[in-house]
PDB file of C-alpha atoms and ligand atoms in Angstrom:
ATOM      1  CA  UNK A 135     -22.726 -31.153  36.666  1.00  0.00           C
ATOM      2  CA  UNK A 136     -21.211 -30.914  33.508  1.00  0.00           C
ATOM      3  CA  UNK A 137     -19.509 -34.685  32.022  1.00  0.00           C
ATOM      4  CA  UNK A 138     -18.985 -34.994  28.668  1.00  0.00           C
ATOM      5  CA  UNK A 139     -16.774 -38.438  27.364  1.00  0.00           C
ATOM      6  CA  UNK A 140     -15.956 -39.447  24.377  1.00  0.00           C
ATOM      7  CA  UNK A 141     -16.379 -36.271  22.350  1.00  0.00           C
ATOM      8  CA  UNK A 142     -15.489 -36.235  18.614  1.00  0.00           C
ATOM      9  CA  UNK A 143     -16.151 -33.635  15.777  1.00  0.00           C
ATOM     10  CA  UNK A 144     -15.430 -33.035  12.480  1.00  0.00           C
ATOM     11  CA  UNK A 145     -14.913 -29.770  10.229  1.00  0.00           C
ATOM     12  CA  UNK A 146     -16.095 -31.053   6.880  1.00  0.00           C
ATOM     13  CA  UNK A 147     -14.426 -33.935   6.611  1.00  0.00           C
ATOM     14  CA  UNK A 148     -11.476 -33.506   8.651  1.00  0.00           C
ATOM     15  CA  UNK A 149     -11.354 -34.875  12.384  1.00  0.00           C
ATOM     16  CA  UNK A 150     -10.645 -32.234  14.393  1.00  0.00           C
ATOM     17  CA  UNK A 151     -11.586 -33.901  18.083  1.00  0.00           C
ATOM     18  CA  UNK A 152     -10.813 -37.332  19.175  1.00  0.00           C
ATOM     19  CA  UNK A 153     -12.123 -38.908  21.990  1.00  0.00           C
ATOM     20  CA  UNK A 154     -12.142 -36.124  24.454  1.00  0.00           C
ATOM     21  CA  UNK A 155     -13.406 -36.550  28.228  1.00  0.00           C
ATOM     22  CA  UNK A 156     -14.357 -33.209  30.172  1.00  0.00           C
ATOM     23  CA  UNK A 157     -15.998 -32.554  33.452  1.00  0.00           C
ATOM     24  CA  UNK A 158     -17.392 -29.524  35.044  1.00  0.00           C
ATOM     25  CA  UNK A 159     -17.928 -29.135  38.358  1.00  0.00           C
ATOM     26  CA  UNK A 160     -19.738 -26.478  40.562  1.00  0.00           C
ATOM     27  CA  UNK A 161     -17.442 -23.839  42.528  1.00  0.00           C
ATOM     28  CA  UNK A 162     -14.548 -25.476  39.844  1.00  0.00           C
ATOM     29  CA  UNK A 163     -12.334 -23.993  36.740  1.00  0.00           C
ATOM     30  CA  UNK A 164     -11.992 -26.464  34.606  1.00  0.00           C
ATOM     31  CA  UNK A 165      -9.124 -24.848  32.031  1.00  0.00           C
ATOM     32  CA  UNK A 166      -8.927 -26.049  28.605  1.00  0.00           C
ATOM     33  CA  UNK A 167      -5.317 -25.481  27.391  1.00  0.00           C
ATOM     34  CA  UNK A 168      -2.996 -25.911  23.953  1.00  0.00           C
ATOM     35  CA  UNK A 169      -1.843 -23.931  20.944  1.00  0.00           C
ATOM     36  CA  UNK A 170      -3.574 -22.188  18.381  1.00  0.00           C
ATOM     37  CA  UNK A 171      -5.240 -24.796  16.258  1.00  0.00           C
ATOM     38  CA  UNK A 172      -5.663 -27.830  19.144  1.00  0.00           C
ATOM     39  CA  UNK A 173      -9.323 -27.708  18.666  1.00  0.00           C
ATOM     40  CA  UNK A 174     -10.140 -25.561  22.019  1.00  0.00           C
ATOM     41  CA  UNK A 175     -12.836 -23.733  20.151  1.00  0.00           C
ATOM     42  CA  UNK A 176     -14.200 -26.991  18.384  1.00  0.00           C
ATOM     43  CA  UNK A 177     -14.749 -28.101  22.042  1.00  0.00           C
ATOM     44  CA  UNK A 178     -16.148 -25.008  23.514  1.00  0.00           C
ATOM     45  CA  UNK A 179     -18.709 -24.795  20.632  1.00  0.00           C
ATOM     46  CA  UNK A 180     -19.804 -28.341  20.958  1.00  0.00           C
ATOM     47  CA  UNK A 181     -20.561 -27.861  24.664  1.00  0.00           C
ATOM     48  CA  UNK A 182     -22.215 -25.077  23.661  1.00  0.00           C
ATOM     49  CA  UNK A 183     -24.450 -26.683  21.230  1.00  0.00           C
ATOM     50  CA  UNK A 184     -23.186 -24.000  18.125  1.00  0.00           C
ATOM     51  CA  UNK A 185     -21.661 -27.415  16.733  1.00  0.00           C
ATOM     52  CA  UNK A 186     -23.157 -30.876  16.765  1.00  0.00           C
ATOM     53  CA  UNK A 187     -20.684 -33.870  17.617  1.00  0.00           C
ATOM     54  CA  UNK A 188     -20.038 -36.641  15.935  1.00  0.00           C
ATOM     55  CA  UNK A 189     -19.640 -39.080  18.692  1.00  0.00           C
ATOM     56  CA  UNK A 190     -19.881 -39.450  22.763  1.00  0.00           C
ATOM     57  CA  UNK A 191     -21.922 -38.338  25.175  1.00  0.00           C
ATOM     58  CA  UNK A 192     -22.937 -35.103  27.370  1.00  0.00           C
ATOM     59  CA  UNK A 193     -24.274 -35.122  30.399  1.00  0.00           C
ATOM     60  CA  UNK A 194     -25.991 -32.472  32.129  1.00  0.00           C
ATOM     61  CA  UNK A 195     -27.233 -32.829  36.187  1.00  0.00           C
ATOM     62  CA  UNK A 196     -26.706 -36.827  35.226  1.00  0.00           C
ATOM     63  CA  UNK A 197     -29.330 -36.571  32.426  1.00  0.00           C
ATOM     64  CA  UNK A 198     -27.216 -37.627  29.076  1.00  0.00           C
ATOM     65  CA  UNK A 199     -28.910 -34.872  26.420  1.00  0.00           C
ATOM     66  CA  UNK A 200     -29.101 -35.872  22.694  1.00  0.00           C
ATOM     67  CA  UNK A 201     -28.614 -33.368  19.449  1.00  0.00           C
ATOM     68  CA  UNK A 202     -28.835 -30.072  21.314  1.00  0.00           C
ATOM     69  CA  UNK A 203     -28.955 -26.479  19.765  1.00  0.00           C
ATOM     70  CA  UNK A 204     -27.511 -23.268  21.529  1.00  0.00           C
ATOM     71  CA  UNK A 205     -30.554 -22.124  22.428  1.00  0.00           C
ATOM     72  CA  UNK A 206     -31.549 -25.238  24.110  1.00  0.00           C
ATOM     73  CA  UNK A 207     -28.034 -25.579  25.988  1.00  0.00           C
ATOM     74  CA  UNK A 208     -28.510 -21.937  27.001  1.00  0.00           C
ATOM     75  CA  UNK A 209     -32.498 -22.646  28.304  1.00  0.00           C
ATOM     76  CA  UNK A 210     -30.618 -25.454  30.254  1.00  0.00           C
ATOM     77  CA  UNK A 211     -28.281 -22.782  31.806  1.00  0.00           C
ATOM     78  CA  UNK A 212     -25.054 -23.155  29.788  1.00  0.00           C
ATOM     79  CA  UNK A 213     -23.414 -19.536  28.972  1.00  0.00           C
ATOM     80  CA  UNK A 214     -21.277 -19.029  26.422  1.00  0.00           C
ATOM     81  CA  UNK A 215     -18.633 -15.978  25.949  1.00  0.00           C
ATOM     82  CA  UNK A 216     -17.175 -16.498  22.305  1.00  0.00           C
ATOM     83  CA  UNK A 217     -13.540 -16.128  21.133  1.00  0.00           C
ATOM     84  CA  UNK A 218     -13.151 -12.743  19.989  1.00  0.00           C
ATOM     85  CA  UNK A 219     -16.247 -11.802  22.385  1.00  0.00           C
ATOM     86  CA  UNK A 220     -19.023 -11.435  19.509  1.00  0.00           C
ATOM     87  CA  UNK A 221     -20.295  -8.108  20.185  1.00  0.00           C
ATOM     88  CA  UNK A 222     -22.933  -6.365  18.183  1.00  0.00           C
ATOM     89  CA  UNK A 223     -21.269  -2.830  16.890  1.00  0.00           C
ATOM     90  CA  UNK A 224     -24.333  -1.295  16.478  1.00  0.00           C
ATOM     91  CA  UNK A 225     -26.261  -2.265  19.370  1.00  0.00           C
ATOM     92  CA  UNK A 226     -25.797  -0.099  22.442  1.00  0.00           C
ATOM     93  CA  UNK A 227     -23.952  -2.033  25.248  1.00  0.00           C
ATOM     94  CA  UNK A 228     -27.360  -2.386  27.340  1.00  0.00           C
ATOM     95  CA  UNK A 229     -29.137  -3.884  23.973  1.00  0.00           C
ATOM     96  CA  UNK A 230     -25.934  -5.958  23.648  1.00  0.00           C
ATOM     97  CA  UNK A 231     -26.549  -7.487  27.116  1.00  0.00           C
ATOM     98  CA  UNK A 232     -30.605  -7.506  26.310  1.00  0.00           C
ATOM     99  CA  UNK A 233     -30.155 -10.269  23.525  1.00  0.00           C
ATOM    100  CA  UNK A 234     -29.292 -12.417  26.557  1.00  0.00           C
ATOM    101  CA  UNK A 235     -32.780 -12.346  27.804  1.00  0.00           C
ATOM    102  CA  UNK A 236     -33.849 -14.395  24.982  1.00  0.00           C
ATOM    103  CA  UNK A 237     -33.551 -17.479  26.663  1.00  0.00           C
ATOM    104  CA  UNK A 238     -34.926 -16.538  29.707  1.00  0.00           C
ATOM    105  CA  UNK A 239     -39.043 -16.438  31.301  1.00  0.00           C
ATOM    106  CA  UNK A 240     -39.994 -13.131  31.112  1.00  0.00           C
ATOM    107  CA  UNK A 241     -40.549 -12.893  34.712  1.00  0.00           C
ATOM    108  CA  UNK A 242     -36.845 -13.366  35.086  1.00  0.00           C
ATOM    109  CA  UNK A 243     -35.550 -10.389  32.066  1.00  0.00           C
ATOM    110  CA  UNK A 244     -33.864  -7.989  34.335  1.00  0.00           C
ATOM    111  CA  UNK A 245     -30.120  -6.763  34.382  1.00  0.00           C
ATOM    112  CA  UNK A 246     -28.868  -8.166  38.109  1.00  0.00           C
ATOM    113  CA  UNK A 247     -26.972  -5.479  40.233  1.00  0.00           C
ATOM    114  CA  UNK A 248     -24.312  -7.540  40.858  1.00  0.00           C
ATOM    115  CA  UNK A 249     -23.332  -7.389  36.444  1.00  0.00           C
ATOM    116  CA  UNK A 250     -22.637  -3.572  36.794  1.00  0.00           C
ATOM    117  CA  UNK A 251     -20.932  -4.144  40.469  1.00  0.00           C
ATOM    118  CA  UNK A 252     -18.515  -6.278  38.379  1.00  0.00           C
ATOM    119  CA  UNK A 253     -17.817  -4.066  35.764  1.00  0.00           C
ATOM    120  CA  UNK A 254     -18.751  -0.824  36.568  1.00  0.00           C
ATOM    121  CA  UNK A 255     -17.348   0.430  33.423  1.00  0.00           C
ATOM    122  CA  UNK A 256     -20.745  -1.066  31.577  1.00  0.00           C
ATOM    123  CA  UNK A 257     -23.229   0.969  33.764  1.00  0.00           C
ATOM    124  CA  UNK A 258     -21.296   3.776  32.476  1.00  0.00           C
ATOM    125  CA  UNK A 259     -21.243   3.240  29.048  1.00  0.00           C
ATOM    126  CA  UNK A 260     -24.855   1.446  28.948  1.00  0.00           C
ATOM    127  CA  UNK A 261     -25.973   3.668  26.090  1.00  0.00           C
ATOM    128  CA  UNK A 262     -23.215   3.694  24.134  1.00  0.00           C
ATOM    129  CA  UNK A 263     -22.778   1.545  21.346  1.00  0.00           C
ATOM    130  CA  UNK A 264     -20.977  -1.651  21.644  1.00  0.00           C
ATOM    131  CA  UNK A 265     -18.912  -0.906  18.205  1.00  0.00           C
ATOM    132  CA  UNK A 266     -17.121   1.762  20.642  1.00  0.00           C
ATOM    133  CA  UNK A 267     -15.855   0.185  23.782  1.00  0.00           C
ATOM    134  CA  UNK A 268     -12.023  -1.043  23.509  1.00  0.00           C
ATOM    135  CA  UNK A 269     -11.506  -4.733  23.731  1.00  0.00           C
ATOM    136  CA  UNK A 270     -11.072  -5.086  26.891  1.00  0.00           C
ATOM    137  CA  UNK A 271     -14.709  -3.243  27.618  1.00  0.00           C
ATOM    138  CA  UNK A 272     -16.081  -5.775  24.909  1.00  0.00           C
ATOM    139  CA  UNK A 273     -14.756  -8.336  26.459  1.00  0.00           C
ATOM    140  CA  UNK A 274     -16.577  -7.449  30.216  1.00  0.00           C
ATOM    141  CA  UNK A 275     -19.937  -7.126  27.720  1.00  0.00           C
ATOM    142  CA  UNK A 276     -19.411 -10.256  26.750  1.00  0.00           C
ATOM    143  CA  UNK A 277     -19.396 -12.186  30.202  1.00  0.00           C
ATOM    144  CA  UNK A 278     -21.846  -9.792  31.172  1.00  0.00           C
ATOM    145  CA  UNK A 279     -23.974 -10.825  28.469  1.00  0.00           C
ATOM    146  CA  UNK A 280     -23.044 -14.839  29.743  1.00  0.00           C
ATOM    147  CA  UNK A 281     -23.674 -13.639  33.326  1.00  0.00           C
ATOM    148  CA  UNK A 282     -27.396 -12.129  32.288  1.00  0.00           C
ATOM    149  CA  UNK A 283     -28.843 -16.005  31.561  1.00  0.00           C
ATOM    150  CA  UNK A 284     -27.607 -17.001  35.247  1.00  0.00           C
ATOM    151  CA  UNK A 285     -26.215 -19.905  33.930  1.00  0.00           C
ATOM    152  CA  UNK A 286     -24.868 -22.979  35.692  1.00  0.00           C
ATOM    153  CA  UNK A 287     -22.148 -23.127  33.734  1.00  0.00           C
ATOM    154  CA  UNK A 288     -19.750 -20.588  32.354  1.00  0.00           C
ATOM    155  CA  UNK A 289     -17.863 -21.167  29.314  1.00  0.00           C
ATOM    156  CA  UNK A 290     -15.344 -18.725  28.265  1.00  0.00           C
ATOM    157  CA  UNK A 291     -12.754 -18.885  25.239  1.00  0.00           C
ATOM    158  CA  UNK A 292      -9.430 -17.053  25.636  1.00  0.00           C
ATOM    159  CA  UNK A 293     -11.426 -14.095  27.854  1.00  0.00           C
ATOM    160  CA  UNK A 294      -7.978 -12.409  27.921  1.00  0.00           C
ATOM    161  CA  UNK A 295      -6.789 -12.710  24.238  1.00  0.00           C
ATOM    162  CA  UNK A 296      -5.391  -9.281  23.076  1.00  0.00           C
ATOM    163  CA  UNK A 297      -6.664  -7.284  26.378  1.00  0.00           C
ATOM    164  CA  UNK A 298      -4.632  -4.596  28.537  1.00  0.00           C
ATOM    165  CA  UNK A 299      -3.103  -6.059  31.903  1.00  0.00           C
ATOM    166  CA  UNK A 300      -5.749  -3.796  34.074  1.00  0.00           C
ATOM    167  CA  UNK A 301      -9.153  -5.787  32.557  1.00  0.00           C
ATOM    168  CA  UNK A 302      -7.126  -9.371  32.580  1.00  0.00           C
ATOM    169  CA  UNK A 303      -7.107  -8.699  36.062  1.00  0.00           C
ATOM    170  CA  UNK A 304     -10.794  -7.006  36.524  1.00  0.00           C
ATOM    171  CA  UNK A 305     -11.876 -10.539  34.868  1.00  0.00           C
ATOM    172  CA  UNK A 306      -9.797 -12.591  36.571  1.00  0.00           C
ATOM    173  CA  UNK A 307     -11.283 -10.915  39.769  1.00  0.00           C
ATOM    174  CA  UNK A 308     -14.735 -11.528  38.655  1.00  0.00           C
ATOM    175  CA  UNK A 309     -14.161 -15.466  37.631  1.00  0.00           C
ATOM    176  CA  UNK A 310     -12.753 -16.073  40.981  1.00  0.00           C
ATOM    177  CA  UNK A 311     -15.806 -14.222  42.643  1.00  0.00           C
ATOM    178  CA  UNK A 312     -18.230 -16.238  40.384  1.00  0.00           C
ATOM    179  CA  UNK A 313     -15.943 -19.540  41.077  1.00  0.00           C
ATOM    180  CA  UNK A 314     -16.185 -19.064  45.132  1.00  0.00           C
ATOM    181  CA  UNK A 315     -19.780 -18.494  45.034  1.00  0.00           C
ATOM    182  CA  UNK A 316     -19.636 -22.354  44.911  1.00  0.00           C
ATOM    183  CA  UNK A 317     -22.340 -22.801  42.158  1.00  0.00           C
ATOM    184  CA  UNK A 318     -21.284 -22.583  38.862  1.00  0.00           C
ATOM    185  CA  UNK A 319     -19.376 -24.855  36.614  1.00  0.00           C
ATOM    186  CA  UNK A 320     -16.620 -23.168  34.668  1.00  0.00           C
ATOM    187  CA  UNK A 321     -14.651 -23.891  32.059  1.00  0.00           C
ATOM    188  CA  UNK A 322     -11.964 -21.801  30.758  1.00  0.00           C
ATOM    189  CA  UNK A 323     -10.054 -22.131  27.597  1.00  0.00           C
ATOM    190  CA  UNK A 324      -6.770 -20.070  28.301  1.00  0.00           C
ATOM    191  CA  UNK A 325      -3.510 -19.924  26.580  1.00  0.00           C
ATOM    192  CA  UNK A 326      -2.207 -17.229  28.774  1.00  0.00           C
ATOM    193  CA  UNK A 327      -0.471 -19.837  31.595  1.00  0.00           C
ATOM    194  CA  UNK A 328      -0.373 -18.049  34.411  1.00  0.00           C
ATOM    195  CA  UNK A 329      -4.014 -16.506  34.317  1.00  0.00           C
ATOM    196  CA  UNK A 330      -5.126 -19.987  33.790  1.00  0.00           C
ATOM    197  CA  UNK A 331      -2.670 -22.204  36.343  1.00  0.00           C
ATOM    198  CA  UNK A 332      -3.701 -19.176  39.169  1.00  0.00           C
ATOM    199  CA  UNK A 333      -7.570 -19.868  38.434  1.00  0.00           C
ATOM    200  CA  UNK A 334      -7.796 -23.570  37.720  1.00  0.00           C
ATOM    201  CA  UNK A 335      -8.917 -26.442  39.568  1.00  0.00           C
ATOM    202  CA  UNK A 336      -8.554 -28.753  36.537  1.00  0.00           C
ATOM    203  CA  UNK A 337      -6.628 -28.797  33.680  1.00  0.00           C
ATOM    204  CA  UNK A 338      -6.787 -30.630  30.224  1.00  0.00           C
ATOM    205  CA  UNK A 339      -4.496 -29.861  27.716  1.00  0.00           C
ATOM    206  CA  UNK A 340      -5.171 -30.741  23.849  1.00  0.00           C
ATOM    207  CA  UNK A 341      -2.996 -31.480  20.672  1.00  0.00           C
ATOM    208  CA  UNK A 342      -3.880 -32.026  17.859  1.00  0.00           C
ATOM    209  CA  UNK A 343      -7.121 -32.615  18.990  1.00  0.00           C
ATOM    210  CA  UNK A 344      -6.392 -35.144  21.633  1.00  0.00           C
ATOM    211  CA  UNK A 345      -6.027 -34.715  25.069  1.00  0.00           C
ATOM    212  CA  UNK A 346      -2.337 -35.120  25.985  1.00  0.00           C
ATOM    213  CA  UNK A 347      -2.802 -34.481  29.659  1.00  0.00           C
ATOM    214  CA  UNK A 348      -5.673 -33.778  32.094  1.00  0.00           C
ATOM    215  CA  UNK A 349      -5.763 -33.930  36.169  1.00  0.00           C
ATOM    216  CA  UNK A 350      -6.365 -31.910  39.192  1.00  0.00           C
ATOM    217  CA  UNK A 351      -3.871 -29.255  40.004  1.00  0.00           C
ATOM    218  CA  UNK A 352      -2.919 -31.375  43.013  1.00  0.00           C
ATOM    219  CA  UNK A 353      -2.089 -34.042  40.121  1.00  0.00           C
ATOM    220  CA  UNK A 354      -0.351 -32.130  38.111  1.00  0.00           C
ATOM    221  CA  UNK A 355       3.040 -29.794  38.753  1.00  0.00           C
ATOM    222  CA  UNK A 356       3.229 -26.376  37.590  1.00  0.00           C
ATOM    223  CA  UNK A 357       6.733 -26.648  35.669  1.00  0.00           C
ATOM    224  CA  UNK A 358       5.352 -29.299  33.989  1.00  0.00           C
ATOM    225  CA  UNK A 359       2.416 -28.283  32.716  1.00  0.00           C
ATOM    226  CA  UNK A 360       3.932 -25.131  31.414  1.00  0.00           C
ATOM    227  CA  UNK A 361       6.833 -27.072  29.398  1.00  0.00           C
ATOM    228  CA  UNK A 362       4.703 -29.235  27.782  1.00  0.00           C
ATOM    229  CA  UNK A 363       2.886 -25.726  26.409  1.00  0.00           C
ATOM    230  CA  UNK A 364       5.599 -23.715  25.839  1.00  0.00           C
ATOM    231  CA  UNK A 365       7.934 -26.865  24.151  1.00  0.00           C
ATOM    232  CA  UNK A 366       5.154 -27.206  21.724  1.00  0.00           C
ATOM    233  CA  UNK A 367       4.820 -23.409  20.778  1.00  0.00           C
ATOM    234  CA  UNK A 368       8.424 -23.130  20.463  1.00  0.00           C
ATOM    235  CA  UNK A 369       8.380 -26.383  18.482  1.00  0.00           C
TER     236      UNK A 369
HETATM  237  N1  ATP B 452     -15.418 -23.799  10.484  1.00  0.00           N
HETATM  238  C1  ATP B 452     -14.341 -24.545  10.256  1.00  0.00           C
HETATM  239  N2  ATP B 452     -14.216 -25.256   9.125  1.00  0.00           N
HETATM  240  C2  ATP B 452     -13.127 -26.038   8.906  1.00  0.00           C
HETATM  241  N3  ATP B 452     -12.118 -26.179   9.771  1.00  0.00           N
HETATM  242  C3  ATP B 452     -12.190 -25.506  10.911  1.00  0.00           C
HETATM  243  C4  ATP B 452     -13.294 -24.638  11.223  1.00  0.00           C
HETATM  244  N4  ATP B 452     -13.096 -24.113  12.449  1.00  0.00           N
HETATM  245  C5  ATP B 452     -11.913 -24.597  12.868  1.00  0.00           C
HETATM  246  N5  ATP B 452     -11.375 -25.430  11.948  1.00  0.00           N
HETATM  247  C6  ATP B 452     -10.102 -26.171  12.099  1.00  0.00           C
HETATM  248  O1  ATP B 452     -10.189 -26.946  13.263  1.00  0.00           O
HETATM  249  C7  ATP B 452      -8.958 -26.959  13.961  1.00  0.00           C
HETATM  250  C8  ATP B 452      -9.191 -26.501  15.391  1.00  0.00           C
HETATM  251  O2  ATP B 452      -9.631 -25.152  15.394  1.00  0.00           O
HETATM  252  P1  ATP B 452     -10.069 -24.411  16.712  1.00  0.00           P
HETATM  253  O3  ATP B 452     -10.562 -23.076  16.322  1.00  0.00           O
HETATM  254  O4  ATP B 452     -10.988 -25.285  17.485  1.00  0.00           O
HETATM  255  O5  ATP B 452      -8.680 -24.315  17.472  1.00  0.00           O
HETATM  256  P2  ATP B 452      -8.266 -23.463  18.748  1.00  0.00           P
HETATM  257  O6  ATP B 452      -7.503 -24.381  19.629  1.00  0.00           O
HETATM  258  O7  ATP B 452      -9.442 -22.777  19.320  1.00  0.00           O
HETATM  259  O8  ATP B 452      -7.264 -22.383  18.120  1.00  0.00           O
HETATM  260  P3  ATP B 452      -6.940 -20.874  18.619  1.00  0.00           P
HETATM  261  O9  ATP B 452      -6.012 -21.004  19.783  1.00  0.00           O
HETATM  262  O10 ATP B 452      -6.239 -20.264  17.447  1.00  0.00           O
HETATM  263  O11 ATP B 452      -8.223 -20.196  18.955  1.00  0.00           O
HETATM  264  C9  ATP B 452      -8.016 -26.072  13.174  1.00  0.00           C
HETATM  265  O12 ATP B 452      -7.225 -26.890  12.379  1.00  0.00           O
HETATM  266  C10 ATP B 452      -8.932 -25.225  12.334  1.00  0.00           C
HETATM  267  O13 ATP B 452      -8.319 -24.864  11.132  1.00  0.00           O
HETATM  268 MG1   MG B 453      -9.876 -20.836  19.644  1.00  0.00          MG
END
């Protein structure tokens, strides 16, 4: 659905990707993985279209897709949930989930059930403001907000970053649902290990900007993948 080769960016001038290959495939987690710093983000925003490349190619349903801006990658079904989740304060959490409909025909500008069967805790709280959920509540907006443009595929940057145990595993839940369904392409940049080894199908782990090591969990053993993490934080 989702192939990508070749990817470079800069910051300024500073190279911050090099050469990076990344597929997503329907009904798969595809988990992007490294330290703080690697370039996960840089990634994540490219596919979203927030930051243009500087070199390779993206395809999307086979169709290779030129300079692209968010709200084209999000027309072409593309949902993004940001690092650090994004969420207007002063918007209530229905009005936060609203700004989703942007990108979608009018016909097609409704809240689905299924959101608020997810996280119940948003139907709730739908009228309060999103300034006063706890992190963790943010952090369900924020896929729900992803979820609202019924996107194709799901891309979601450290969804468990400073959350309680109880919501990690609420959204863990939900990605698995959402990854079963069979339809949607997600990928998952995750530096919590075992969230990410328990929901992955693929895994591609960056330093430095470069991508050190990438295959199918089949491919790729558990121990190892979680040394070559852990030696490098430690490092
Ligand atoms: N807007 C920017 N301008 C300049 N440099 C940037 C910018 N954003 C990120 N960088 C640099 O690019 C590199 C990769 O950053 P990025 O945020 O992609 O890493 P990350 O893997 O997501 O890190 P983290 O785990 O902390 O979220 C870092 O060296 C960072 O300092
Ligand atoms: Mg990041």
């Amino acid at each position: 659905m989702l192939e990508a080769r070749n990817l470079t960016l800069h910051h300024g001038g500073s190279q911050i990707l090099h050469g990076i290959d990344i597929d997503a495939r329907p009904g798969r987690v595809t988990c992007v993985m490294g330290n703080n710093g690697v370039g996960k983000t840089s990634l994540l925003s490219l596919l979203a279209g927030r930051h243009p490349r500087s070199g390779g190619t993206i395809r999307l349903d086979g169709r290779e897709l030129g300079r692209v801006t968010a709200q084209q990658m999000a027309r072409m079904g593309v949902g993004y949930v940001p690092q650090g989740r994004a969420i207007f304060p002063m918007l209530t959490v229905r009005e936060n989930m609203e700004t989703g409909f942007a990108c979608l025909p009018r016909n097609q500008r409704s809240i689905p059930d299924e959101i608020f069967d997810s996280f119940p805790v948003l139907a709730e709280m739908a009228h309060r403001r999103g300034g006063d959920l706890s992190g963790g509540q943010q952090q369900q907006l924020a896929i729900a907000r992803a979820l609202i443009t019924r996107p194709r595929v799901l891309l979601l940057d450290e969804p468990t970053e400073g959350i309680q145990p109880n919501i990690i595993a609420q959204i863990g839940r939900v990605v698995a649902t959402l990854r079963e369904r069979g339809d949607m392409a997600i990928v998952l940049v995750e530096q919590y290990f075992d969230f990410a080894w328990d929901l992955g199908d693929d895994f591609l782990v960056l330093e430095r900007g470069r991508a050190v090591a990438h295959g199918s969990k089949a491919d790729l053993r558990r121990e190892d993948l979680h040394a070559r993490l852990a030696g490098h934080a430690a490092a």
